[in-house]
mmCIF file of C-alpha atoms and ligand atoms in Angstrom:
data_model
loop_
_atom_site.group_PDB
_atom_site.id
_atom_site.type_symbol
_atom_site.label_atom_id
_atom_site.label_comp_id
_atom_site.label_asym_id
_atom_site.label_seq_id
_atom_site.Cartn_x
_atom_site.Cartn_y
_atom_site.Cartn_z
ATOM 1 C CA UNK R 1088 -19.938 22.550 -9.405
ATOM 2 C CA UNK R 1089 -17.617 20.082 -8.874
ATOM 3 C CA UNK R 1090 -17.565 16.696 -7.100
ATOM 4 C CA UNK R 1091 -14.808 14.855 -6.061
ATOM 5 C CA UNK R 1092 -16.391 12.512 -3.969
ATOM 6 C CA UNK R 1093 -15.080 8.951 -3.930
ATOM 7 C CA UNK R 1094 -15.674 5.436 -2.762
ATOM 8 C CA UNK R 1095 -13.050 3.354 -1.326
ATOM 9 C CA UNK R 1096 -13.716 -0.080 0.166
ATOM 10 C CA UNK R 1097 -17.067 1.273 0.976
ATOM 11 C CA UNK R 1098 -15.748 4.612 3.148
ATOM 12 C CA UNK R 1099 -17.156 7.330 2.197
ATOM 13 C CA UNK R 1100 -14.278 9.985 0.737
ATOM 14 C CA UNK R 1101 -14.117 13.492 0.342
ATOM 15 C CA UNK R 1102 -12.146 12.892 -2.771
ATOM 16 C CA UNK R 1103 -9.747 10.163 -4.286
ATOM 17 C CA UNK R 1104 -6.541 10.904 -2.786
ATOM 18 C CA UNK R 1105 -5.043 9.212 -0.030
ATOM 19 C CA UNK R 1106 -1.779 9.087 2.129
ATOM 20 C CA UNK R 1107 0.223 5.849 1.330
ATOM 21 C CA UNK R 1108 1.209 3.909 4.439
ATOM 22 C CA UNK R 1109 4.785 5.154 5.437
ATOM 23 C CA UNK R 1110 6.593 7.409 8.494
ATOM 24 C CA UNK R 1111 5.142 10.459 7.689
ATOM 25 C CA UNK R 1112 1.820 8.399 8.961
ATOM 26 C CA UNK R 1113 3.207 7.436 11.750
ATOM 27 C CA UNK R 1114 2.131 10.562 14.009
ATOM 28 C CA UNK R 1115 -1.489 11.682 15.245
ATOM 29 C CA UNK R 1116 0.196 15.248 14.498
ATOM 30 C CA UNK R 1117 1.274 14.577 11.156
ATOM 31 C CA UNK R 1118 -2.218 12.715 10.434
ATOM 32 C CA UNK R 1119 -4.255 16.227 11.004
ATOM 33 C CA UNK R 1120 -1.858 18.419 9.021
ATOM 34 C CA UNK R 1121 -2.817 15.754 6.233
ATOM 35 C CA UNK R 1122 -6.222 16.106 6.705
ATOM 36 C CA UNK R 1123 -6.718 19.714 6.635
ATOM 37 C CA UNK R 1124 -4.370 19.844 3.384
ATOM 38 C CA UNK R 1125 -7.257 17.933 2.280
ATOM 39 C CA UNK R 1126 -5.941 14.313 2.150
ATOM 40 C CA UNK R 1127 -9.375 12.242 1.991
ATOM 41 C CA UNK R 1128 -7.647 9.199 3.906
ATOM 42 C CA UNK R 1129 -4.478 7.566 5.624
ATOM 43 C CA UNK R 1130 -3.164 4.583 5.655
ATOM 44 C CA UNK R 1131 -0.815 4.319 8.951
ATOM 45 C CA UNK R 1132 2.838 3.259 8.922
ATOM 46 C CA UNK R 1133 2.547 -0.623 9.000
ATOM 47 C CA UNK R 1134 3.036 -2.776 12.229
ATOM 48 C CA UNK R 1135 5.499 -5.087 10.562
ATOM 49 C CA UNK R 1136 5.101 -8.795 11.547
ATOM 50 C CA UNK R 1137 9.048 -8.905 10.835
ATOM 51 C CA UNK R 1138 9.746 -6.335 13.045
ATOM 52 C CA UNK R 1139 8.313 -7.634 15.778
ATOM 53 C CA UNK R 1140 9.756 -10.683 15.699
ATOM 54 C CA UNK R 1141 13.459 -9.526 15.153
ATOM 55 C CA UNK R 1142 12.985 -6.786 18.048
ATOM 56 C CA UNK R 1143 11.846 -9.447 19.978
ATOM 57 C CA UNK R 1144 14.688 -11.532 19.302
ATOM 58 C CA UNK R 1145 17.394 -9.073 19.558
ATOM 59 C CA UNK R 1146 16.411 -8.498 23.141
ATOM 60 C CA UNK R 1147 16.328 -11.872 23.544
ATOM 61 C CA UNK R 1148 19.637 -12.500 22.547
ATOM 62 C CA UNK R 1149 21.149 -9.506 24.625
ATOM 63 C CA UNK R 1150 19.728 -10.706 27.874
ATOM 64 C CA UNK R 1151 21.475 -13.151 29.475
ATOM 65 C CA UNK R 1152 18.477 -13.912 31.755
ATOM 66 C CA UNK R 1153 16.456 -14.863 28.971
ATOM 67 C CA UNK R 1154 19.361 -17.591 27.426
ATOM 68 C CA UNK R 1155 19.055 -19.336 31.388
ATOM 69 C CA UNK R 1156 15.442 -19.196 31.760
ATOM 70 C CA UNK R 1157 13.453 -20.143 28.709
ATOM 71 C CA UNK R 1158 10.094 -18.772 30.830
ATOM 72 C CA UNK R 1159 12.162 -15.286 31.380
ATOM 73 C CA UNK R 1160 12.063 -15.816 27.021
ATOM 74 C CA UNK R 1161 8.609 -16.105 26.910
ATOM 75 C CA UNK R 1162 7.707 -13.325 29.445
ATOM 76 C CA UNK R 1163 10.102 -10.346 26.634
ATOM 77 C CA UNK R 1164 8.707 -12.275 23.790
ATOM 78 C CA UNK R 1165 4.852 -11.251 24.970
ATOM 79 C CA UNK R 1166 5.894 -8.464 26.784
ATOM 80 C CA UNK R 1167 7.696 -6.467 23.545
ATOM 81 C CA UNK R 1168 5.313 -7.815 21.361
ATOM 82 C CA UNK R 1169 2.422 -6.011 23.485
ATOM 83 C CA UNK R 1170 4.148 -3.132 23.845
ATOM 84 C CA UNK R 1171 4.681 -2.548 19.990
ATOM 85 C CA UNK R 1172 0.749 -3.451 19.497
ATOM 86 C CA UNK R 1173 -0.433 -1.436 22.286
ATOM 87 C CA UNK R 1174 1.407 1.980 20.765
ATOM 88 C CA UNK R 1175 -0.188 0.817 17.215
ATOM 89 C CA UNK R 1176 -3.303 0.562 19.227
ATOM 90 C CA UNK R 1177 -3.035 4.436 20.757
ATOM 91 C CA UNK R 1178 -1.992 5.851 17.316
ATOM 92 C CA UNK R 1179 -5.262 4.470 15.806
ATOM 93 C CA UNK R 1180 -7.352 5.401 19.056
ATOM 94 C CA UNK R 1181 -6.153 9.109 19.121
ATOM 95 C CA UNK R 1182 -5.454 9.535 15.387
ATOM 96 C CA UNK R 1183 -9.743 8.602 15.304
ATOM 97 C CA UNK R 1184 -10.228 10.966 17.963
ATOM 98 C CA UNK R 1185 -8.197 14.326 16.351
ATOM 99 C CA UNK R 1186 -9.291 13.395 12.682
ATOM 100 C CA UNK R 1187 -12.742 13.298 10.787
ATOM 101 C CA UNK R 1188 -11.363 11.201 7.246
ATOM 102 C CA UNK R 1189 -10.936 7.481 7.278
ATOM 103 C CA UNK R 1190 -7.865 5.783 9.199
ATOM 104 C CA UNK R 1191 -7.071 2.577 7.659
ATOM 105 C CA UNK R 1192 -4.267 0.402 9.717
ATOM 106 C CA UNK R 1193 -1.859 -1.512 8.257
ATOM 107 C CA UNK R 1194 0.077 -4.877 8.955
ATOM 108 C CA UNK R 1195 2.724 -5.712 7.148
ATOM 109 C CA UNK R 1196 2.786 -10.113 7.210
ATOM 110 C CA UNK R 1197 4.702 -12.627 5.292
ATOM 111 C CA UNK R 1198 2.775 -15.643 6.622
ATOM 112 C CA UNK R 1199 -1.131 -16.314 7.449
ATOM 113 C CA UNK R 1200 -1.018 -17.308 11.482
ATOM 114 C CA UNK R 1201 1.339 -15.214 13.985
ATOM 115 C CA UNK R 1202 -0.341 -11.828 13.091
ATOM 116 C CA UNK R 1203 -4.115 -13.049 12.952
ATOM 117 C CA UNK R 1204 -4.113 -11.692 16.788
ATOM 118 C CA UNK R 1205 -3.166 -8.276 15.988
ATOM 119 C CA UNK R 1206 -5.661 -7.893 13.560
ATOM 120 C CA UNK R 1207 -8.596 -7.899 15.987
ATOM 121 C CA UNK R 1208 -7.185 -5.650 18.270
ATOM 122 C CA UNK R 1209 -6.731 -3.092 15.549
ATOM 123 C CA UNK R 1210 -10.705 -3.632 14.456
ATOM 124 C CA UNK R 1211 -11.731 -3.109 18.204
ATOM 125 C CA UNK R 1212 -9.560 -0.167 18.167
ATOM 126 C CA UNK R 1213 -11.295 1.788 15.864
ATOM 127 C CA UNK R 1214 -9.423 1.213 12.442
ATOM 128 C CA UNK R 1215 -11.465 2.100 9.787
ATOM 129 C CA UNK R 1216 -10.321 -0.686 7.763
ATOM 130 C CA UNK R 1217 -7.039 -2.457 7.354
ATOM 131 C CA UNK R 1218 -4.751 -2.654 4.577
ATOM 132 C CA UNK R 1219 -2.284 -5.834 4.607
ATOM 133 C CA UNK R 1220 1.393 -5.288 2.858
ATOM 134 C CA UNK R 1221 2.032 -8.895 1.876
ATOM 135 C CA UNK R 1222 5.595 -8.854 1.121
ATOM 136 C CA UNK R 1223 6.602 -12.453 -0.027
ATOM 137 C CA UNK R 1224 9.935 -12.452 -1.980
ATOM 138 C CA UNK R 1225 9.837 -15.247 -4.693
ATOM 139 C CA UNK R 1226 13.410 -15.782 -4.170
ATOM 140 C CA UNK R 1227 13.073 -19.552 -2.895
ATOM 141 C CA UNK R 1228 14.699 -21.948 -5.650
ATOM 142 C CA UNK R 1229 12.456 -24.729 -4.392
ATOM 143 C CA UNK R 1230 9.151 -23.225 -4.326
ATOM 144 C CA UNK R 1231 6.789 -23.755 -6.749
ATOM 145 C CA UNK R 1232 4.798 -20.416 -7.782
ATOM 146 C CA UNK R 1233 1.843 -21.448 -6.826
ATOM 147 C CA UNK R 1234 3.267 -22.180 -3.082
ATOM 148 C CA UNK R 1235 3.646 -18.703 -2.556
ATOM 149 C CA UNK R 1236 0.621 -17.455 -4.297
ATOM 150 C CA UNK R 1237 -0.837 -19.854 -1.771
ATOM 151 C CA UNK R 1238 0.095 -17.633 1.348
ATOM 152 C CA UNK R 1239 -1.465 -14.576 -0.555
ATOM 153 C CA UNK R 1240 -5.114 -16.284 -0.765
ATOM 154 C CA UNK R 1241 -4.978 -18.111 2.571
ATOM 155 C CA UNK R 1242 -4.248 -14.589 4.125
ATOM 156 C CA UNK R 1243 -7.092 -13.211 2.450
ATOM 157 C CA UNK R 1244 -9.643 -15.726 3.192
ATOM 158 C CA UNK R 1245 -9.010 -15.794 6.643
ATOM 159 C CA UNK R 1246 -8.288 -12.467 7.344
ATOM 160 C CA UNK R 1247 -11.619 -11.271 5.596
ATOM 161 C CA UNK R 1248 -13.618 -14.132 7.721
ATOM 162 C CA UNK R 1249 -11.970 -13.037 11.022
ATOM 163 C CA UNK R 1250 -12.931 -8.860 10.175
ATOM 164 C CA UNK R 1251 -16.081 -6.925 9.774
ATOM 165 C CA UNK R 1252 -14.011 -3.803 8.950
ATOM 166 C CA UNK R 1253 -12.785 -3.882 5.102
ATOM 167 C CA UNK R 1254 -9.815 -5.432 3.931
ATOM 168 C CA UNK R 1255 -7.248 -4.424 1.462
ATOM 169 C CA UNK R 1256 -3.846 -6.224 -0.247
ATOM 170 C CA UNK R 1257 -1.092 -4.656 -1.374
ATOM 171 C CA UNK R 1258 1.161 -6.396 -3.030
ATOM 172 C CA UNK R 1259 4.527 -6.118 -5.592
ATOM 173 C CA UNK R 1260 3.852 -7.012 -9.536
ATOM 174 C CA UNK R 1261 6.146 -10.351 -8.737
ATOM 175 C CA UNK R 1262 3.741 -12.896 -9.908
ATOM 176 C CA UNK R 1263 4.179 -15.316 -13.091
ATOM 177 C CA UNK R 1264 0.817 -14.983 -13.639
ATOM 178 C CA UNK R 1265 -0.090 -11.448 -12.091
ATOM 179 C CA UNK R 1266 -3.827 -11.187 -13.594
ATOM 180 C CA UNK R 1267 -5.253 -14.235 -12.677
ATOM 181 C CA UNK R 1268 -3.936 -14.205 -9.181
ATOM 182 C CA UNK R 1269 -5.114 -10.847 -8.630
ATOM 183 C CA UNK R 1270 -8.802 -11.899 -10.094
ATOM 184 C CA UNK R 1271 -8.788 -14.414 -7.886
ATOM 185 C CA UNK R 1272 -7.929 -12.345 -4.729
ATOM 186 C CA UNK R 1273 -10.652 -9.964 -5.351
ATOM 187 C CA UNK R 1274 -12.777 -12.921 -5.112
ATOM 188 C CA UNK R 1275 -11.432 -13.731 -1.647
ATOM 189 C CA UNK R 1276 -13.922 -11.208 0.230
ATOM 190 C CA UNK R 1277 -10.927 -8.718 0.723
ATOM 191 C CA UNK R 1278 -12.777 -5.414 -0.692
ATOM 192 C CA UNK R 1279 -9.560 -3.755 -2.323
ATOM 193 C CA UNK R 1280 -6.335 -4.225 -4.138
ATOM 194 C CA UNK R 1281 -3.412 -2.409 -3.643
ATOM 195 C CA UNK R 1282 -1.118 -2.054 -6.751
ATOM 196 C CA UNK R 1283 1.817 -1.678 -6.224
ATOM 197 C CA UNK R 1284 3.782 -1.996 -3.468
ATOM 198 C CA UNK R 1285 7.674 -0.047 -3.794
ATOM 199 C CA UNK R 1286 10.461 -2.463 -2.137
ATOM 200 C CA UNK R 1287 13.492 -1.762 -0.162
ATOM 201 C CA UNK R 1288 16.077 -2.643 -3.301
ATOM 202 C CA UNK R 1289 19.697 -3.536 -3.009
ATOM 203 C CA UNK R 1290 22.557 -1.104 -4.774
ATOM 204 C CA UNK R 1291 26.283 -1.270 -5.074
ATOM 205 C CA UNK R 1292 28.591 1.259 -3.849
ATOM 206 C CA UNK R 1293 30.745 0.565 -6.688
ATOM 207 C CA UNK R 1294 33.849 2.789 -4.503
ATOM 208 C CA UNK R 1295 33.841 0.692 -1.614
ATOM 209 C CA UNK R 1296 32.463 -2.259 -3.285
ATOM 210 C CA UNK R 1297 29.652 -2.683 -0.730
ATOM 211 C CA UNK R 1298 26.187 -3.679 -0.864
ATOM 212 C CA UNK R 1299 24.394 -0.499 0.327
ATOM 213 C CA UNK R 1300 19.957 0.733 -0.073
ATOM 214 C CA UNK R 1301 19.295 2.180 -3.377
ATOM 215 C CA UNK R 1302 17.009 5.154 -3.569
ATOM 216 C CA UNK R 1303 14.075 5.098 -1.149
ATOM 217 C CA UNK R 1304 11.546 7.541 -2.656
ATOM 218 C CA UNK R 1305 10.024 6.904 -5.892
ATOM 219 C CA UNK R 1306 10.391 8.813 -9.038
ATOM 220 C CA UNK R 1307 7.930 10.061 -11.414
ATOM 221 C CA UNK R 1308 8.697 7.738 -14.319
ATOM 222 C CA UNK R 1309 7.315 4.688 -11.801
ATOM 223 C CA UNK R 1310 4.092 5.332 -12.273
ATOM 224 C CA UNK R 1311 4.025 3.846 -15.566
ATOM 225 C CA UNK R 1312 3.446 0.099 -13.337
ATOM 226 C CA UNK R 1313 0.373 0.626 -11.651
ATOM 227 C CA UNK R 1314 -0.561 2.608 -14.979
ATOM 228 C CA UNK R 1315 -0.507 -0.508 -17.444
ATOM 229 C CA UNK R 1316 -1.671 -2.807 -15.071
ATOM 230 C CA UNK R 1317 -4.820 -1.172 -13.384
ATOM 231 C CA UNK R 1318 -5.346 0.205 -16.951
ATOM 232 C CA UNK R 1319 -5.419 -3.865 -18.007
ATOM 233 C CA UNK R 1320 -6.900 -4.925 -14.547
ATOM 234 C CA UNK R 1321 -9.819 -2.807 -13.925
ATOM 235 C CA UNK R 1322 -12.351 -3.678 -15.553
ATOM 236 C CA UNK R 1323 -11.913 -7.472 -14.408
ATOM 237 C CA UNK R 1324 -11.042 -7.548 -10.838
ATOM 238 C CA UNK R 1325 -14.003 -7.449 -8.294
ATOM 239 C CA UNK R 1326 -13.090 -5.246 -6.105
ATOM 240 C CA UNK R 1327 -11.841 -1.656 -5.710
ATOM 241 C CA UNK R 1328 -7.923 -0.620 -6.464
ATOM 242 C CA UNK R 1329 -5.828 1.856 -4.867
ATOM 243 C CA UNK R 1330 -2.770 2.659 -7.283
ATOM 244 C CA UNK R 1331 0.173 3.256 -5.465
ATOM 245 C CA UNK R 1332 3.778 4.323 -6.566
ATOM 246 C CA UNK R 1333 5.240 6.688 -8.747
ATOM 247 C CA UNK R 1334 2.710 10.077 -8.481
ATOM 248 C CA UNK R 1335 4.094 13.040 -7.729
ATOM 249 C CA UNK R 1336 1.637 15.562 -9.184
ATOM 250 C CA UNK R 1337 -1.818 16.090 -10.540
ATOM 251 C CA UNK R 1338 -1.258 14.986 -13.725
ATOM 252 C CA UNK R 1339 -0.353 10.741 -12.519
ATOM 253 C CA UNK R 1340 -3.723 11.259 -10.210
ATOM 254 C CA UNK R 1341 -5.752 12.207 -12.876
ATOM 255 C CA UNK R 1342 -3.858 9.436 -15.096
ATOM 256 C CA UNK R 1343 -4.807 6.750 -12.431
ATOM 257 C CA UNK R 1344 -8.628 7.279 -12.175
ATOM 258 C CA UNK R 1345 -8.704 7.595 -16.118
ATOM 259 C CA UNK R 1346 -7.286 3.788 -16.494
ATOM 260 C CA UNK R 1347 -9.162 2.940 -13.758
ATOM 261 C CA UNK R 1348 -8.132 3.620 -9.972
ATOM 262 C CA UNK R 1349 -10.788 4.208 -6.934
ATOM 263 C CA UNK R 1350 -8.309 6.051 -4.967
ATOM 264 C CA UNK R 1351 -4.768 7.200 -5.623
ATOM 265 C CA UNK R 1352 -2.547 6.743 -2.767
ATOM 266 C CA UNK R 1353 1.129 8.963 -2.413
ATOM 267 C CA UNK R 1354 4.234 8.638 0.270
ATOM 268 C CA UNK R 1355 7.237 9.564 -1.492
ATOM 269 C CA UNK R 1356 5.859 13.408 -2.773
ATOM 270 C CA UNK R 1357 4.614 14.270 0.536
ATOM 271 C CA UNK R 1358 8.470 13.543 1.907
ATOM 272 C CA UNK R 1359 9.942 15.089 -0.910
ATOM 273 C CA UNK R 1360 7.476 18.813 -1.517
ATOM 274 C CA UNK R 1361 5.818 18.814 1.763
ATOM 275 C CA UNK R 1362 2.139 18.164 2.595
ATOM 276 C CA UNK R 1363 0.807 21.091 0.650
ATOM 277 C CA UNK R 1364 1.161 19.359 -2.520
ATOM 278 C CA UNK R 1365 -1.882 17.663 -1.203
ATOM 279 C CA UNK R 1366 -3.740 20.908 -2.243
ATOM 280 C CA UNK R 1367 -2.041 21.285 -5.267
ATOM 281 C CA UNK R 1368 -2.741 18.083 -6.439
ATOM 282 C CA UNK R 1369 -6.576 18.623 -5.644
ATOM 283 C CA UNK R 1370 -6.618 21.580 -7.152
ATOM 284 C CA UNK R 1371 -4.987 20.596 -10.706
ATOM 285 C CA UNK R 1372 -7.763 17.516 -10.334
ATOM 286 C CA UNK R 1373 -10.591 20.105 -9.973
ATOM 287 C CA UNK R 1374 -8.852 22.352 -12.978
ATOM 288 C CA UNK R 1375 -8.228 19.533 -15.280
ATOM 289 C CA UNK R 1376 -11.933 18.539 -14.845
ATOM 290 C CA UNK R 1377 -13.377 21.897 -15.231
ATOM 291 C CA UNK R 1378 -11.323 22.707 -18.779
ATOM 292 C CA UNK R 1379 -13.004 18.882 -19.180
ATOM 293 C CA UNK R 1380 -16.281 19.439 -18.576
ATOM 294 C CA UNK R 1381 -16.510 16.515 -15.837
ATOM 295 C CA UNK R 1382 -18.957 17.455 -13.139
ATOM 296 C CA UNK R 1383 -17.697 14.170 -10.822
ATOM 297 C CA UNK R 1384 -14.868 11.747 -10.917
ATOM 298 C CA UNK R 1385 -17.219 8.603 -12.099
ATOM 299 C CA UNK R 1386 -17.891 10.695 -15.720
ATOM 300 C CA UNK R 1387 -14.097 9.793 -16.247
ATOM 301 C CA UNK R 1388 -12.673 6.719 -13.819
ATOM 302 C CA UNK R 1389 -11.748 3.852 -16.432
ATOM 303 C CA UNK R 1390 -11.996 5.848 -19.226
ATOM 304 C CA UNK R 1391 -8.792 5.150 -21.059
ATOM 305 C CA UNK R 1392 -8.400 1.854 -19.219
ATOM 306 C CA UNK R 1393 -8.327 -1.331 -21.516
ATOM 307 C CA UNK R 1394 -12.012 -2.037 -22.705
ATOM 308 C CA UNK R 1395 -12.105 1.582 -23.072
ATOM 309 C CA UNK R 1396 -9.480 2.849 -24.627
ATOM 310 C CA UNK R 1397 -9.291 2.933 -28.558
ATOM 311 C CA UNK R 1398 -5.700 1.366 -28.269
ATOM 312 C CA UNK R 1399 -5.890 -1.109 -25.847
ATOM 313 C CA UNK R 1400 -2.663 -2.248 -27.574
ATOM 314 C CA UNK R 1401 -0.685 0.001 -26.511
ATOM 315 C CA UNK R 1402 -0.902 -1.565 -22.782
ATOM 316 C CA UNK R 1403 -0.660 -5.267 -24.126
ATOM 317 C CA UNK R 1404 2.610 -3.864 -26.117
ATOM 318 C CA UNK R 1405 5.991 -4.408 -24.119
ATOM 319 C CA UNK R 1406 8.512 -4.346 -26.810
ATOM 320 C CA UNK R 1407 9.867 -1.344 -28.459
ATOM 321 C CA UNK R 1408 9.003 -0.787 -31.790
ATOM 322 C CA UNK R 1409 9.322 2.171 -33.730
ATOM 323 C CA UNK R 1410 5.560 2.217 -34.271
ATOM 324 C CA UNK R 1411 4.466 2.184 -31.107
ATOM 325 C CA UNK R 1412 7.561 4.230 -28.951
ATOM 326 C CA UNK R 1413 8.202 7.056 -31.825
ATOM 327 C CA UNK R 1414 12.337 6.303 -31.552
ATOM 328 C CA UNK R 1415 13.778 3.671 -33.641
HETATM 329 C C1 FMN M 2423 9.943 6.105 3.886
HETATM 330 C C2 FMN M 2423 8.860 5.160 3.450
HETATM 331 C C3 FMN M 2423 8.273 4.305 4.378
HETATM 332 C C4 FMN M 2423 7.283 3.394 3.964
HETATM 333 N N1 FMN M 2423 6.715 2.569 4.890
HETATM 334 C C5 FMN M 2423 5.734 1.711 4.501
HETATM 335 C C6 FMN M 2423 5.082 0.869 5.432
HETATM 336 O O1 FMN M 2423 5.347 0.877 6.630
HETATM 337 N N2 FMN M 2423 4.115 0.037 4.966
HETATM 338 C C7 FMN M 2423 3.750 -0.020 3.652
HETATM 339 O O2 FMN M 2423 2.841 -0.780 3.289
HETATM 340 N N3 FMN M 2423 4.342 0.786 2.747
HETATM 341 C C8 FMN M 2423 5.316 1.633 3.135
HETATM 342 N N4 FMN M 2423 5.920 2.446 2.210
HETATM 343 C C9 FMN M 2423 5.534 2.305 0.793
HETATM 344 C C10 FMN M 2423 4.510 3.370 0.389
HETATM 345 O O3 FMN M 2423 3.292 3.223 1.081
HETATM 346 C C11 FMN M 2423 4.222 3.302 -1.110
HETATM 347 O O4 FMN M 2423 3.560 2.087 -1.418
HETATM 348 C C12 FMN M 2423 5.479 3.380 -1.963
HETATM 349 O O5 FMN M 2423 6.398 4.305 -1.434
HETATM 350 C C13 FMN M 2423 5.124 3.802 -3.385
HETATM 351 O O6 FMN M 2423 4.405 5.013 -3.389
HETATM 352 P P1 FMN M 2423 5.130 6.413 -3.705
HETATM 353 O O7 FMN M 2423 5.692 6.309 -5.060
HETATM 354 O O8 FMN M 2423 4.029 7.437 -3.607
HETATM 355 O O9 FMN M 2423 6.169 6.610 -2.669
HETATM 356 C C14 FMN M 2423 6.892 3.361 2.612
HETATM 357 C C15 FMN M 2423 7.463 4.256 1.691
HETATM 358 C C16 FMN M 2423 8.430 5.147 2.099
HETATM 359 C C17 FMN M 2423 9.017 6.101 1.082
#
């Protein structure tokens, strides 16, 4: 018999994979078709801190009311700003309702005060737990790197003082030193990490010589980042990890909880093969185990990860060499 039961920032899951935050999440609809494909958990499309502020702003600047009467400013800025919450607010009060797994909100913030107030609203709402996307570009040629590592801990002291539901980050691998500041965050109280977060990139249009978005979705070969790094991370951090980007099939899942991974989260594979992959996915997890002769998932998790690997090498290695890549 076979038991893919999971733990994820203490929630209770029927097994280790779970829908990445993105649009598809975005619908109390879309949430139950993932559940009975047999998703264990969903993270909801994020309420974006940004967003909020440039909607706000946009409405601002089209209303000529607003540029005559700074308190007609104030009254759009709390007014849109409430209405964006209060629709996050239904989608996590109906989406607990419909669904029996785990809804987990999520905020994306790139600072640690204007969102604070949202977060408690989502709690009393219902959220299971809420995942933060902290999304700070290290683009700033007068920042120090430890100014913008900074934001990431004072985020998730704060944030995991203010909540009694669980806290995760998720975060991109842009840190100079990307293992200690992840040790240290799972010392914050937050109770998972995220790793990694895919960013909007830039692309040429090399025709029209225009800036345009490169591809959106991930591809396969992307899963080799959270790969290495939970495989190296694992057994230091203190706290659960969710590996996100780059799995497409049953074969990255079952490569994630080998190096290491509580859960497994996916986005881009449910847009691009459709929400039954979900079952597929499951099902090539319970195959793979049975030809294995694993009874549950904690027989395996962190096998091959770096402490337990025979060649932990081979995730310390970044250079090619004929050795280690089989091409000269
Ligand atoms: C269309 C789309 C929308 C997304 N929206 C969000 C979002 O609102 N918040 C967030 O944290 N991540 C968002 N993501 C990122 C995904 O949650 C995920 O981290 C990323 O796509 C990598 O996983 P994947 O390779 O399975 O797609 C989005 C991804 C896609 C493709």
């Amino acid at each position: 018999m076979i038991d893919l039961k999971s733990q994820y920032m203490g929630l209770k899951l029927r097994n280790p994979l779970v829908a990445g935050s993105s649009g598809l999440t975005n619908s109390v609809e879309n949430i139950i078709e993932l559940e009975k494909n047999g998703i264990s958990a969903v993270v909801l499309k994020s309420l974006f801190e940004e967003q909020i502020h440039y909607r706000v702003s946009q409405i601002i600047m089209e209303d000529e009311y607003a540029n005559l009467y700074p308190e007609v400013e104030n009254y759009i800025r709390n007014y849109t700003t409430e209405n964006d919450v209060n629709t996050y607010l239904r989608l996590i009060e109906n989406a607990k309702k419909a669904v029996n797994i785990p809804v987990i909100a999520s905020i994306n913030c790139i600072s640690d005060t204007a969102w604070m107030a949202y977060a408690k609203k989502i709690e009393v709402a219902g959220a299971d737990g809420l995942e933060l996307n902290v999304a700070v570009l290290p683009s700033d040629p007068d920042k120090e790197g430890n100014e913008n590592e900074k934001i990431y801990f004072n985020i998730a002291r704060k944030i995991s003082q203010e909540l009694e539901i669980p806290v995760a980050i998720k975060l991109s691998c842009y840190f100079s030193g990307l293992a200690k500041t992840l040790i240290g965050l799972s010392r914050t109280g937050i109770k998972a990490l995220v790793l990694f977060n895919r960013f909007y990139s830039p692309d040429i249009d090399v025709e029209h010589e225009e800036v345009k978005s490169s591809f959106v979705f991930s591809t396969p070969s992307d899963v080799a980042l959270p790969l290495r790094w939970i495989a190296m991370l694992s057994p230091i951090v203190k706290c659960d990890i969710a590996a996100s980007t780059g799995v497409h099939g049953g074969n990255a899942l079952i490569k994630l909880l080998l190096v290491g991974a509580d859960v497994v989260q996916i986005a881009s594979v449910l847009y691009k093969k459709g929400f039954r992959e979900v079952g597929s996915m499951i099902e090539q997890l319970e195959s793979w185990m049975y030809r294995h002769n694993y009874s549950s998932i904690d027989e395996f998790r962190g096998k091959l990860s770096v402490t337990e690997t025979e060649n932990p090498a081979a995730y310390e290695r970044i250079q090619f060499m004929k050795h280690f890549s089989g091409i000269e």
